Coordinates of C-alpha atoms and ligand atoms in Angstrom, one line a residue:
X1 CA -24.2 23.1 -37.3
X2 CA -24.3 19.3 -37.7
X3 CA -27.4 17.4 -37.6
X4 CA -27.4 16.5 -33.9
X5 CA -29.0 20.0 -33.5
X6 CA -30.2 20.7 -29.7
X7 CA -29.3 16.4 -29.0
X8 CA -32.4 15.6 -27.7
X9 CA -36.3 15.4 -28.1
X10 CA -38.6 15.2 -24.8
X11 CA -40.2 12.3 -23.6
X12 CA -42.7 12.0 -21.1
X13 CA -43.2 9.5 -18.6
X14 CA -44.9 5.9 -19.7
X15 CA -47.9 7.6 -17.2
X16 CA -48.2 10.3 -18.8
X17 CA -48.6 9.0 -22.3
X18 CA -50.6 6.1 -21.4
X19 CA -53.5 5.9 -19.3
X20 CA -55.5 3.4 -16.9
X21 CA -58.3 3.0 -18.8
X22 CA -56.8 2.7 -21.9
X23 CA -55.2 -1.0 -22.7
X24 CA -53.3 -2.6 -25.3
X25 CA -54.6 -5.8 -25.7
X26 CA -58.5 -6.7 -26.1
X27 CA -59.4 -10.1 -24.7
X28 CA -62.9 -11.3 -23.8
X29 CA -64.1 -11.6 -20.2
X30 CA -63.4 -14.9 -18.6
X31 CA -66.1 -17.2 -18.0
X32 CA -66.9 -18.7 -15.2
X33 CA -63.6 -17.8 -13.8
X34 CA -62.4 -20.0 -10.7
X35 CA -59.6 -18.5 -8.9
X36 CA -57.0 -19.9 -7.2
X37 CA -55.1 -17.6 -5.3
X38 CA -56.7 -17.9 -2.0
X39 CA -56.5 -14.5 -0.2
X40 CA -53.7 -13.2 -2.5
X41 CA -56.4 -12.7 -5.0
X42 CA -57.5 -9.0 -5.9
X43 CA -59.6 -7.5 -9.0
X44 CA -58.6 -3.9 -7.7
X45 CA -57.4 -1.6 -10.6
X46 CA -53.3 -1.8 -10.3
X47 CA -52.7 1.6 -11.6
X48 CA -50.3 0.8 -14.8
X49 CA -50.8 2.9 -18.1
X50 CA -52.6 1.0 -20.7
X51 CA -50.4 1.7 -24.0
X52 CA -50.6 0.4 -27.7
X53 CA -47.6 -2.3 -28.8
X54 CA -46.1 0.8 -31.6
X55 CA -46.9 3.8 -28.1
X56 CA -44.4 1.3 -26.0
X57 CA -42.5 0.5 -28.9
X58 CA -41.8 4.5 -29.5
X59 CA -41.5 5.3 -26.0
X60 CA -38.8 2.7 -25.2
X61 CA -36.8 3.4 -28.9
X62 CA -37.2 7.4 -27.8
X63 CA -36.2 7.0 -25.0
X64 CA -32.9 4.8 -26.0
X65 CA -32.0 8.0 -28.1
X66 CA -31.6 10.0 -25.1
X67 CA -28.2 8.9 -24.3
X68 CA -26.3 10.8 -26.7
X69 CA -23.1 8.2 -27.9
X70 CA -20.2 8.0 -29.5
X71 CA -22.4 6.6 -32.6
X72 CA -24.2 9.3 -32.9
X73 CA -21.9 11.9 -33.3
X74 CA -18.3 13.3 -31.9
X75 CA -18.0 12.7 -28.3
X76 CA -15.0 15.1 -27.1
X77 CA -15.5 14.3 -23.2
X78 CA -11.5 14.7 -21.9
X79 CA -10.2 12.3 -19.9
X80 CA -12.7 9.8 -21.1
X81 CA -11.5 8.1 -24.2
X82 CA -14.8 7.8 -26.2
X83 CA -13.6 6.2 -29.3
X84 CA -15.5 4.4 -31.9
X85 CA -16.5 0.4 -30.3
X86 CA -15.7 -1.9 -33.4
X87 CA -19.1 -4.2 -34.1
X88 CA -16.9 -7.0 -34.2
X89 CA -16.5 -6.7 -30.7
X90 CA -19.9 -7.1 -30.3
X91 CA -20.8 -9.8 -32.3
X92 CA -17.5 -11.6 -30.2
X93 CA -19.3 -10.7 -27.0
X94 CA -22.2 -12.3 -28.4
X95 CA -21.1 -15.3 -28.5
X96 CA -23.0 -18.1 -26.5
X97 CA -20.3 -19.4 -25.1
X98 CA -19.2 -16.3 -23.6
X99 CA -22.4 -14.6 -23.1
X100 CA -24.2 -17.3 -21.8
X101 CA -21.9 -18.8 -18.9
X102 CA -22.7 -18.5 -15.4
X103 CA -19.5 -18.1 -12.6
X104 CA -20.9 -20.8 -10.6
X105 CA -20.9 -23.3 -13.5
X106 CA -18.3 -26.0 -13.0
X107 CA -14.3 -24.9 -13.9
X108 CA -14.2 -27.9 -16.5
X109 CA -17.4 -26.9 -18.4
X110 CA -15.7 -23.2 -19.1
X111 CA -12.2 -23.6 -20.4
X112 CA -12.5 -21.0 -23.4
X113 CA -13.5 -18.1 -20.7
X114 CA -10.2 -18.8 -18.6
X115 CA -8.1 -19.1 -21.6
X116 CA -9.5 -15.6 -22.9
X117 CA -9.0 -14.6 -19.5
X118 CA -5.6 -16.2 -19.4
X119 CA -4.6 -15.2 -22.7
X120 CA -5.7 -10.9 -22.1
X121 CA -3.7 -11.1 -18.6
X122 CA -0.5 -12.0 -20.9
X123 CA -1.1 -9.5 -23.2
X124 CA -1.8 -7.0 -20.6
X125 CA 1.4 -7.5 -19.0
X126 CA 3.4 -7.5 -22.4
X127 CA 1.9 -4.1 -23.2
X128 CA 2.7 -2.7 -19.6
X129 CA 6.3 -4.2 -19.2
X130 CA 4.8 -5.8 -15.9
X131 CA 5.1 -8.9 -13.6
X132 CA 1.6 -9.8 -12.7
X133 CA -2.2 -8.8 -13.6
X134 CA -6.0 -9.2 -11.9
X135 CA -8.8 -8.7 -13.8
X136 CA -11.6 -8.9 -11.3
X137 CA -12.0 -4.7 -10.7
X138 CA -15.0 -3.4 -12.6
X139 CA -13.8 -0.2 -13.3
X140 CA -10.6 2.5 -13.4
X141 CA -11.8 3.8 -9.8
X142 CA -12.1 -0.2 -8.3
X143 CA -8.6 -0.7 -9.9
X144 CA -7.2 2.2 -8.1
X145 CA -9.1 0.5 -5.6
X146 CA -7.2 -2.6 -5.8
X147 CA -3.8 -1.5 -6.2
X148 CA -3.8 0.5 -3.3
X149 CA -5.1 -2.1 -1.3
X150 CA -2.0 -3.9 -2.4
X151 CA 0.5 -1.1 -1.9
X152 CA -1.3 -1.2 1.9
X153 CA -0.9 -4.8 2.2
X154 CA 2.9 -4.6 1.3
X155 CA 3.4 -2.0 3.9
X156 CA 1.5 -4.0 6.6
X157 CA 3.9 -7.1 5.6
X158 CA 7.2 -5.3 6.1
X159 CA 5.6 -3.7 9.4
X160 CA 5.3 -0.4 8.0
X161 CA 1.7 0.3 9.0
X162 CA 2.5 3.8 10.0
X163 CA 3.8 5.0 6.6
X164 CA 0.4 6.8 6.2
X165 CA 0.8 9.8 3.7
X166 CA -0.2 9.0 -0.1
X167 CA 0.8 12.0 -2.1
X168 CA -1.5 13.0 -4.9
X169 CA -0.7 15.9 -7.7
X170 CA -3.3 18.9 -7.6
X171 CA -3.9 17.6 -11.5
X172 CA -5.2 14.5 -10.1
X173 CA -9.0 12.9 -11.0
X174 CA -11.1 13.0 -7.9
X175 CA -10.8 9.1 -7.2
X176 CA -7.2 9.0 -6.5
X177 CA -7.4 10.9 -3.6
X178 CA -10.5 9.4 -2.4
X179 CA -8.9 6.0 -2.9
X180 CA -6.6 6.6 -0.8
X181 CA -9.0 8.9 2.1
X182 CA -10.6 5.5 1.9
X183 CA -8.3 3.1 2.5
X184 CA -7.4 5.4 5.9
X185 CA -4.0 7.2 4.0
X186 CA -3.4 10.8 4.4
X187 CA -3.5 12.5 1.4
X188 CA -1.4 15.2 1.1
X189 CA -1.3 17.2 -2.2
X190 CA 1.8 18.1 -4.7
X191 CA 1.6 21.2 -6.7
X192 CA 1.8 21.2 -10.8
X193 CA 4.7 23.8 -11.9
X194 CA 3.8 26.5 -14.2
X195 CA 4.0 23.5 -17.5
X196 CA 1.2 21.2 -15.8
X197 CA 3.1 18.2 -15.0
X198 CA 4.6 17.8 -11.0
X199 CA 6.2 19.9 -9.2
X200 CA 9.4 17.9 -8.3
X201 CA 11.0 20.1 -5.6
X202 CA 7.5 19.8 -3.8
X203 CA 7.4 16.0 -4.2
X204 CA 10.8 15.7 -2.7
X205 CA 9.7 17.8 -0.1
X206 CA 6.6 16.2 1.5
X207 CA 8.8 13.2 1.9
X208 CA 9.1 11.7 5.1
X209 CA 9.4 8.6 7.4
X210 CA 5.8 8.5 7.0
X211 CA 5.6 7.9 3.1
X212 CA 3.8 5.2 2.0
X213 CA 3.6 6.0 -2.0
X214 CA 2.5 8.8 -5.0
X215 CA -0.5 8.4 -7.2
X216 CA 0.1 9.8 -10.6
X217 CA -1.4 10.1 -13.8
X218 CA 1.0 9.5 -16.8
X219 CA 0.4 11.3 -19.5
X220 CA -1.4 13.5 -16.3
X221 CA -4.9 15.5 -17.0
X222 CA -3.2 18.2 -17.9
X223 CA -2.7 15.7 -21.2
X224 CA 1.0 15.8 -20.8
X225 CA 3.3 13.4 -20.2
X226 CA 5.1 13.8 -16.7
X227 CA 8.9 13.9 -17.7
X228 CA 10.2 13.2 -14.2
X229 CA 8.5 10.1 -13.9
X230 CA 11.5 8.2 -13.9
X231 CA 13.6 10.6 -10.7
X232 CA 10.4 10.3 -9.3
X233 CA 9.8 6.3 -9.5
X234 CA 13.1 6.4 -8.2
X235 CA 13.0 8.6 -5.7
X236 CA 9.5 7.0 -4.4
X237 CA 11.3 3.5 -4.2
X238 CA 14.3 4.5 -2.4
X239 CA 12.4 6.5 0.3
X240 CA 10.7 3.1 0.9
X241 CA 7.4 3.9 -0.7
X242 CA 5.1 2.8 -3.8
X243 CA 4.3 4.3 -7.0
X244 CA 0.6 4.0 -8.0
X245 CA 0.1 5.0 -11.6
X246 CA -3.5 5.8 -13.3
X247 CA -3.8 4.6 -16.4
X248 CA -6.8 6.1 -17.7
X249 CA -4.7 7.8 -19.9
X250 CA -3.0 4.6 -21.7
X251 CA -4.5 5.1 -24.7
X252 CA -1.9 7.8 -25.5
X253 CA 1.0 5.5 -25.1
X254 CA -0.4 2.3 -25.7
X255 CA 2.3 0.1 -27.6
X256 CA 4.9 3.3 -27.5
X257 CA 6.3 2.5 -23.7
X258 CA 6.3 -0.2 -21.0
X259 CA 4.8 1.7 -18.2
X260 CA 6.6 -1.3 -15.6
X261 CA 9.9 0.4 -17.6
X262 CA 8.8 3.6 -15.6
X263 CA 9.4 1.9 -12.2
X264 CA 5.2 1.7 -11.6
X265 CA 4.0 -0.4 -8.8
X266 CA 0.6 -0.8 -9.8
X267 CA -1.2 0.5 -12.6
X268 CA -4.5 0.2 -14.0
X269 CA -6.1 -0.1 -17.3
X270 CA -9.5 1.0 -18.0
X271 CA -10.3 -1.6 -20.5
X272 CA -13.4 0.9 -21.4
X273 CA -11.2 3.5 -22.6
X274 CA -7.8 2.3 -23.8
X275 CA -9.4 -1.0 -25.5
X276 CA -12.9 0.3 -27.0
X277 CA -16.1 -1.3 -25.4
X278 CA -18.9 1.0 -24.8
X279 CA -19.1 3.3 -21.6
X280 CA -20.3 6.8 -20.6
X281 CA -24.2 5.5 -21.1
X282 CA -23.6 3.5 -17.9
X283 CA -22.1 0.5 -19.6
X284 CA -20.0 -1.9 -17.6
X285 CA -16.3 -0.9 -17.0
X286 CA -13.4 -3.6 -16.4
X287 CA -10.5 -1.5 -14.5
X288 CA -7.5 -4.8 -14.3
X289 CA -4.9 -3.7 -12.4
X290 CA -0.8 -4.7 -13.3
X291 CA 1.6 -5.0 -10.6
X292 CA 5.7 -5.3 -10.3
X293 CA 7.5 -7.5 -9.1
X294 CA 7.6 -6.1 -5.4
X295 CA 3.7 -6.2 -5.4
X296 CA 3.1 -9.5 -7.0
X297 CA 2.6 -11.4 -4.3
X298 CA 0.0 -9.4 -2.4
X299 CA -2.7 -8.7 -5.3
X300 CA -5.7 -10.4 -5.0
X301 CA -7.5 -14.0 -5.6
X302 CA -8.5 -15.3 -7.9
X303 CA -6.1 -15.8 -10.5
X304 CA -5.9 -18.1 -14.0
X305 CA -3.9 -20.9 -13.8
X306 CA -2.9 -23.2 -16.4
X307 CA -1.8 -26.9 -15.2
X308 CA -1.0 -28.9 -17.8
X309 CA -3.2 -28.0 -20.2
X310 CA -5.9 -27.6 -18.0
X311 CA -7.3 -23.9 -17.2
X312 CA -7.8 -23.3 -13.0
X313 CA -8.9 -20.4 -10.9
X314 CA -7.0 -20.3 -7.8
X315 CA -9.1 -19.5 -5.2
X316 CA -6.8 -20.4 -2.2
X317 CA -4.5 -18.5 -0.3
X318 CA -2.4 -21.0 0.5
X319 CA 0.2 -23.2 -0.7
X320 CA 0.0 -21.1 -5.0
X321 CA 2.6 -18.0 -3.3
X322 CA -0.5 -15.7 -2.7
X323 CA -0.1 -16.2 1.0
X324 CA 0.3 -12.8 1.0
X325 CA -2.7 -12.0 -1.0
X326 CA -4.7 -8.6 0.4
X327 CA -7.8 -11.5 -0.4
X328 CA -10.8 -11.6 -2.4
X329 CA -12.1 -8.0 -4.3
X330 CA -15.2 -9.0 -6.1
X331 CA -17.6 -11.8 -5.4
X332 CA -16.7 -13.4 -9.3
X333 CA -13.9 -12.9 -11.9
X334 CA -14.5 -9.5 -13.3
X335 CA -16.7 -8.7 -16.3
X336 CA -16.4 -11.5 -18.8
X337 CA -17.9 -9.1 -21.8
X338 CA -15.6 -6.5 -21.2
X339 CA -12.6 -8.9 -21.9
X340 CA -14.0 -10.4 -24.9
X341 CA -14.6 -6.9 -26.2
X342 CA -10.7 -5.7 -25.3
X343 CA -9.8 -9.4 -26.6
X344 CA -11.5 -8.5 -29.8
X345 CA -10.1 -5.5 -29.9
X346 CA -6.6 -6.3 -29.6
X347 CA -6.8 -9.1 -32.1
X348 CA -7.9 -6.9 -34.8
X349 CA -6.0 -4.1 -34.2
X350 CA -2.3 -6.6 -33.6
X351 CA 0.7 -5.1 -32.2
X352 CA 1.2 -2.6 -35.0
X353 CA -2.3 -1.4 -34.7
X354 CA -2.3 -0.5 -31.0
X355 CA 1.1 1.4 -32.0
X356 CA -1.1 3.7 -34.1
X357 CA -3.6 4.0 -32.2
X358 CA -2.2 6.0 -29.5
X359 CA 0.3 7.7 -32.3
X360 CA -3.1 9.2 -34.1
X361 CA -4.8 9.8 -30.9
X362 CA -2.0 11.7 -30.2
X363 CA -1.9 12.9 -33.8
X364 CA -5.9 13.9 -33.6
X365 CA -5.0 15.7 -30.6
X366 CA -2.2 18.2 -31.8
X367 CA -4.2 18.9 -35.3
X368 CA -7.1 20.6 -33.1
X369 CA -4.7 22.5 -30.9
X370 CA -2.9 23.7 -33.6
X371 CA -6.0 24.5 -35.3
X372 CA -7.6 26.4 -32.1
X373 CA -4.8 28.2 -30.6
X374 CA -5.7 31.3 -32.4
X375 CA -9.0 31.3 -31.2
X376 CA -9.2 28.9 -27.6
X377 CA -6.0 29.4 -25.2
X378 CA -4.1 26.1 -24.7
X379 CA -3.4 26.6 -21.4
X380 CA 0.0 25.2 -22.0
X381 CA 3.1 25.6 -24.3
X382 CA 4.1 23.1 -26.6
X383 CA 2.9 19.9 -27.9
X384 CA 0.2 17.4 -26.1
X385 CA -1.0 14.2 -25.9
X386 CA -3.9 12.8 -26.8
X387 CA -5.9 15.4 -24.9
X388 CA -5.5 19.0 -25.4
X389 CA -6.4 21.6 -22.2
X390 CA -7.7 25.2 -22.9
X391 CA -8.0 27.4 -19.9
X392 CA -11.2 30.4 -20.5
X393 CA -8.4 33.2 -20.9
X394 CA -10.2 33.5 -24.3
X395 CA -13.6 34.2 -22.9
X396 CA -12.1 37.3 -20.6
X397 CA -13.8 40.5 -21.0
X398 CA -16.9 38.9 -22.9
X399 CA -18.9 38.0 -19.7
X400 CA -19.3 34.5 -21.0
X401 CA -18.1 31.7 -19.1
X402 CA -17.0 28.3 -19.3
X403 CA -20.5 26.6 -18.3
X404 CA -22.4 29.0 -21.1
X405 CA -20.2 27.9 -23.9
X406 CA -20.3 24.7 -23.4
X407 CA -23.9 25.0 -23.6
X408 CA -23.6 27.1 -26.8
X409 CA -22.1 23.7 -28.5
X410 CA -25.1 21.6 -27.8
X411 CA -27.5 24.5 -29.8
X412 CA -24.7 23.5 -32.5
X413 CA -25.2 19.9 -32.3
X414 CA -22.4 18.7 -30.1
X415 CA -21.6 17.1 -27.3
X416 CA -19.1 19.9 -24.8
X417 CA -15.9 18.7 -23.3
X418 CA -14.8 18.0 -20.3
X419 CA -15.3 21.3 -18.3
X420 CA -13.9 23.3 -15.0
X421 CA -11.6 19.7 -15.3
X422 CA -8.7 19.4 -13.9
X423 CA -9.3 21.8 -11.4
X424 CA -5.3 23.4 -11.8
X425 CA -6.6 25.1 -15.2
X426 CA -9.1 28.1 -14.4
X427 CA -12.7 27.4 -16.4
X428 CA -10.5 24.6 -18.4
X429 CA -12.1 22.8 -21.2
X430 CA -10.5 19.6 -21.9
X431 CA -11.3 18.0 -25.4
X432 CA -9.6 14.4 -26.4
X433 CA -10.6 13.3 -30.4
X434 CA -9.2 9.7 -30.3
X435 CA -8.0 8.5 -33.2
X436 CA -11.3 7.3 -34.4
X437 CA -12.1 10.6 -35.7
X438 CA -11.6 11.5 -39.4
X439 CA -10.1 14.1 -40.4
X440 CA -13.5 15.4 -41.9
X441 CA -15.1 15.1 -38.5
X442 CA -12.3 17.3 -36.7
X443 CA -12.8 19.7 -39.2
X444 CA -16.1 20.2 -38.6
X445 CA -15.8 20.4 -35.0
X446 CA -12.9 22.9 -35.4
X447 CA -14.9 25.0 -37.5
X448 CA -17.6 25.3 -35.2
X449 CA -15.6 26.4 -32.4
X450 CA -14.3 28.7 -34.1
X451 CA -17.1 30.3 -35.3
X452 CA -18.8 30.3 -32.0
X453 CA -15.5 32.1 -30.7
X454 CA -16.2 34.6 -33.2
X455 CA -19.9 34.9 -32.2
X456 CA -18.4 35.6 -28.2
X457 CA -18.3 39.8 -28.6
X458 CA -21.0 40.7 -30.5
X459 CA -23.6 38.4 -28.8
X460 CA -22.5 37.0 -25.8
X461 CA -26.6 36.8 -24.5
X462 CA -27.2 33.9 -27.0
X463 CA -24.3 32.3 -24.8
X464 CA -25.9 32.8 -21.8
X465 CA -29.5 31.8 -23.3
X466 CA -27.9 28.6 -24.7
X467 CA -29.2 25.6 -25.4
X468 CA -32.4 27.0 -26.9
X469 CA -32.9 23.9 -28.8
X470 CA -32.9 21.4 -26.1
X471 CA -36.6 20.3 -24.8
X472 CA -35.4 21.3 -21.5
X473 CA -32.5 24.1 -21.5
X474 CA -30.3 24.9 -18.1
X475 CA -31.0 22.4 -15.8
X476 CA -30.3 23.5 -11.8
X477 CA -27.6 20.0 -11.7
X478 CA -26.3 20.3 -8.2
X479 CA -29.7 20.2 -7.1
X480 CA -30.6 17.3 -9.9
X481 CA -27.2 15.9 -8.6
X482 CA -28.4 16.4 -4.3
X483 CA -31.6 15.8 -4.8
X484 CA -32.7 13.5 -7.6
X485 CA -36.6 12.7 -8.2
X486 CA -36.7 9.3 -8.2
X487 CA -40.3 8.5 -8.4
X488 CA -43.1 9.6 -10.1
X489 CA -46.2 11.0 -8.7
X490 CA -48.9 12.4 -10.4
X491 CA -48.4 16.2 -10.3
X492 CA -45.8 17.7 -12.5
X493 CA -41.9 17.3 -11.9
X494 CA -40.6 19.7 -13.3
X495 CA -41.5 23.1 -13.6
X496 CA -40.4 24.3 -17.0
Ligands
LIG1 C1 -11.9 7.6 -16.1 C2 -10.9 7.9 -15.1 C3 -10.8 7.3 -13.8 C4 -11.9 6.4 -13.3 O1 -12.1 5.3 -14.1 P1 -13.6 4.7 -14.1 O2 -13.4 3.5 -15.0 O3 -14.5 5.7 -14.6 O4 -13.9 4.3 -12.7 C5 -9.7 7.6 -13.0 N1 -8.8 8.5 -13.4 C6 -8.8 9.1 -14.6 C7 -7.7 10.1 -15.0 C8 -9.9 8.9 -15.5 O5 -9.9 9.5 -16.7

């Protein structure tokens, strides 16, 4: 057990800890007091808790601990990418000239912001072996967004409009498949063979006159690389379709392949995973989207321009080759602190550095596998990526599932994986390191696993009790998740 024990303390309500006749401040009553308000003016109470400076002070600093992070202990969410965020990037993100510009200000007045701007795009497309970049979507799910809506606009230029079907493997994160539901494509889904990555025969088989393109994840959730990537891209192209590729999963082969060497269409990067800067607390995402050559012209305003020495955003549709542009996606140009963050990033890390990053993510990975796989079952042969899957064969016959022992980790003071995730695994727990984690920490982390493996037969209750050390243990979440309480009212909420 680490020190993280149980995660959490309670906190109550800024109601419940102050009070309305209780107030923080002590000032003298007014004399002779003229008002000026007119008939806006009211002495009624207003019904907000009086508290002390240090009572707010706690309850705002408690209440900033609730969101477990990365920086306080290991974070093994799959699929996620919740490495370490260099403080440098921070203090970079800090700085006035970035943090303090407006998108409305005049282009002249901020020619460092496009430059960054500029500057990231280029590297972007080095890394990804690709023609052309947009950085306005604010997240992995707006990029898939965005590249779709490009893939669409291609088809409606070449009068293809009824090329309708988007395949999608069964492996696939929810928002590919409600990209494309949304954006009025049929999704139809391919199976994963018996190794996790795509069925090929069934691909080739769902082909038809009405194909307009394949999502897939590379390396897929499974946290393998898809091997047929390449008959696929090839395949996809010649049967007149588009091959989307989400790449939430770059950090595994960041600076090891070109992805545009692949034959991908459109890709994009969540610069919140692959690149550092914070996320999973809500943060803000930045999800820019790479396209080839056959999709460069229909991606979306506004882009970076630099005219002879001066930085532009072109806005227009006309006359800069983007007559073909699918339009506008966001109101501004994308989340100016994210790219200083991934700028930072980059720069520290250089070429070399993003090389090793993926290699010891990947690295990270295969050292907990091998250290599990007499204990967990990796749910497939051989090597992984930078994410390794476990199905619950390991939990058959004790009556303990999935859910309860993923709860038994937070009693030991850690955040659970990525669970019941992706769906093709049954009960699957899906735990990616990074490479930010020492080997000490893995240790740790392996060690407790497997001593709460052992624990599984001889007291499988404490599994189904867990967390006892939580100030509030199993929560109902679908109905936290349907129907949230939003406000507060003076009886109880919860009923513990
Ligand atoms: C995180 C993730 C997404 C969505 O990205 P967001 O930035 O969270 O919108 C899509 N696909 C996969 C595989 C992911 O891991």
């Amino acid at each position: 057990m680490n020190s993280n024990r149980g995660l959490d303390h309670d906190e109550k309500l800024l109601f419940e800890v102050g009070d309305v006749n209780r107030t923080g401040v002590d000032l003298s009553e007014p004399e002779n007091l003229s008002q000026m308000l007119g008939d806006s003016f009211s002495d009624s109470e207003i019904g907000l808790a009086g508290l002390s400076e240090p009572e707010t002070v706690r309850h705002y600093v408690r209440l900033s601990r609730k969101n477990y992070s990365i920086d306080a202990g290991l974070y093994p969410l799959g699929s996620c990418t919740m490495k370490h965020n260099p403080r440098l990037n921070e203090k970079m993100a800090r700085l006035e000239g970035f943090s303090e510009i407006h998108p409305l200000q005049p282009i002249s007045t901020c020619q460092g912001a496009l430059e960054l701007i500029d500057l990231i795009s280029s590297w972007l497309k080095e890394l990804t072996g690709m023609a052309a970049v947009t950085m306005t979507p604010k997240a992995g799910a707006q990029g898939e967004l965005c590249g779709m809506m490009a893939i669409k606009q291609a088809l409606l230029n070449k009068n293809e409009s009824h090329r309708k079907i988007v395949l999608v493997p069964d492996s696939a994160h929810g928002t590919n498949p409600a990209t494309a539901a949304f954006l009025g494509f049929e999704v139809k889904t391919i199976k994963s063979n018996r190794e996790g990555l795509i069925d090929f025969d069934d691909f080739k088989k769902n082909i038809d006159k009405n194909f307009a393109g394949v999502m897939i994840t590379n390396p897929n959730t499974c946290g393998l690389f898809e091997t047929d990537i390449v008959k696929i891209s090839e395949l996809t192209h010649k049967s007149g379709g588009y091959l989307y590729c989400d790449g939430a999963n770059f950090n595994a082969v960041v600076g090891k392949l070109k992805p545009g060497d692949l034959g991908i269409d459109a890709m994009h990067i969540n610069l919140h995973k692959t690149f550092s800067t914070p996320h999973g607390g809500g943060g803000p995402g930045s999800g820019p989207v790479v396209f080839s050559e056959r999709l460069e012209k229909f991606c979306p305003t506004p882009l970076v321009e630099n005219d002879k020495g001066e930085y532009d955003l072109i806005e227009s549709l006309d006359g800069k080759g983007l007559s073909n542009s699918f339009g506008r996606l966001n109101v501004f140009h994308g989340q100016m602190g994210m790219f200083v963050r991934a700028m930072s990033y980059m720069l520290s890390h250089g070429a070399d550095g993003l090389r090793q990053v993926s290699e010891d993510a990947v690295l990270n990975a295969n050292y907990l596998r091998a250290s599990l796989n007499d204990r967990l079952t990796p749910a497939f042969e051989g090597y992984c990526m930078h994410e390794i899957l476990f199905s619950d064969d390991f939990l058959k016959d004790t009556g303990v599932e999935t859910l309860d022992f993923a709860k038994a980790m937070i009693d030991e003071g850690y955040h659970p994986m990525t669970i019941y995730f992706p769906l093709v695994i049954h009960g699957a727990l899906l735990v990616e390191p990074t490479e930010t984690e020492s080997k000490q920490s893995l240790d740790h982390f392996i060690s407790t696993l497997r001593d709460l493996v052992d624990r599984l037969k001889e007291d499988s209750d404490s599994f189904k009790a867990a967390p006892v050390f939580t100030p509030i243990r199993r929560l109902d979440e679908t109905q936290a998740a349907r129907k949230p309480i939003l406000r507060w009212k003076e009886e109880p909420l919860i009923a513990v």
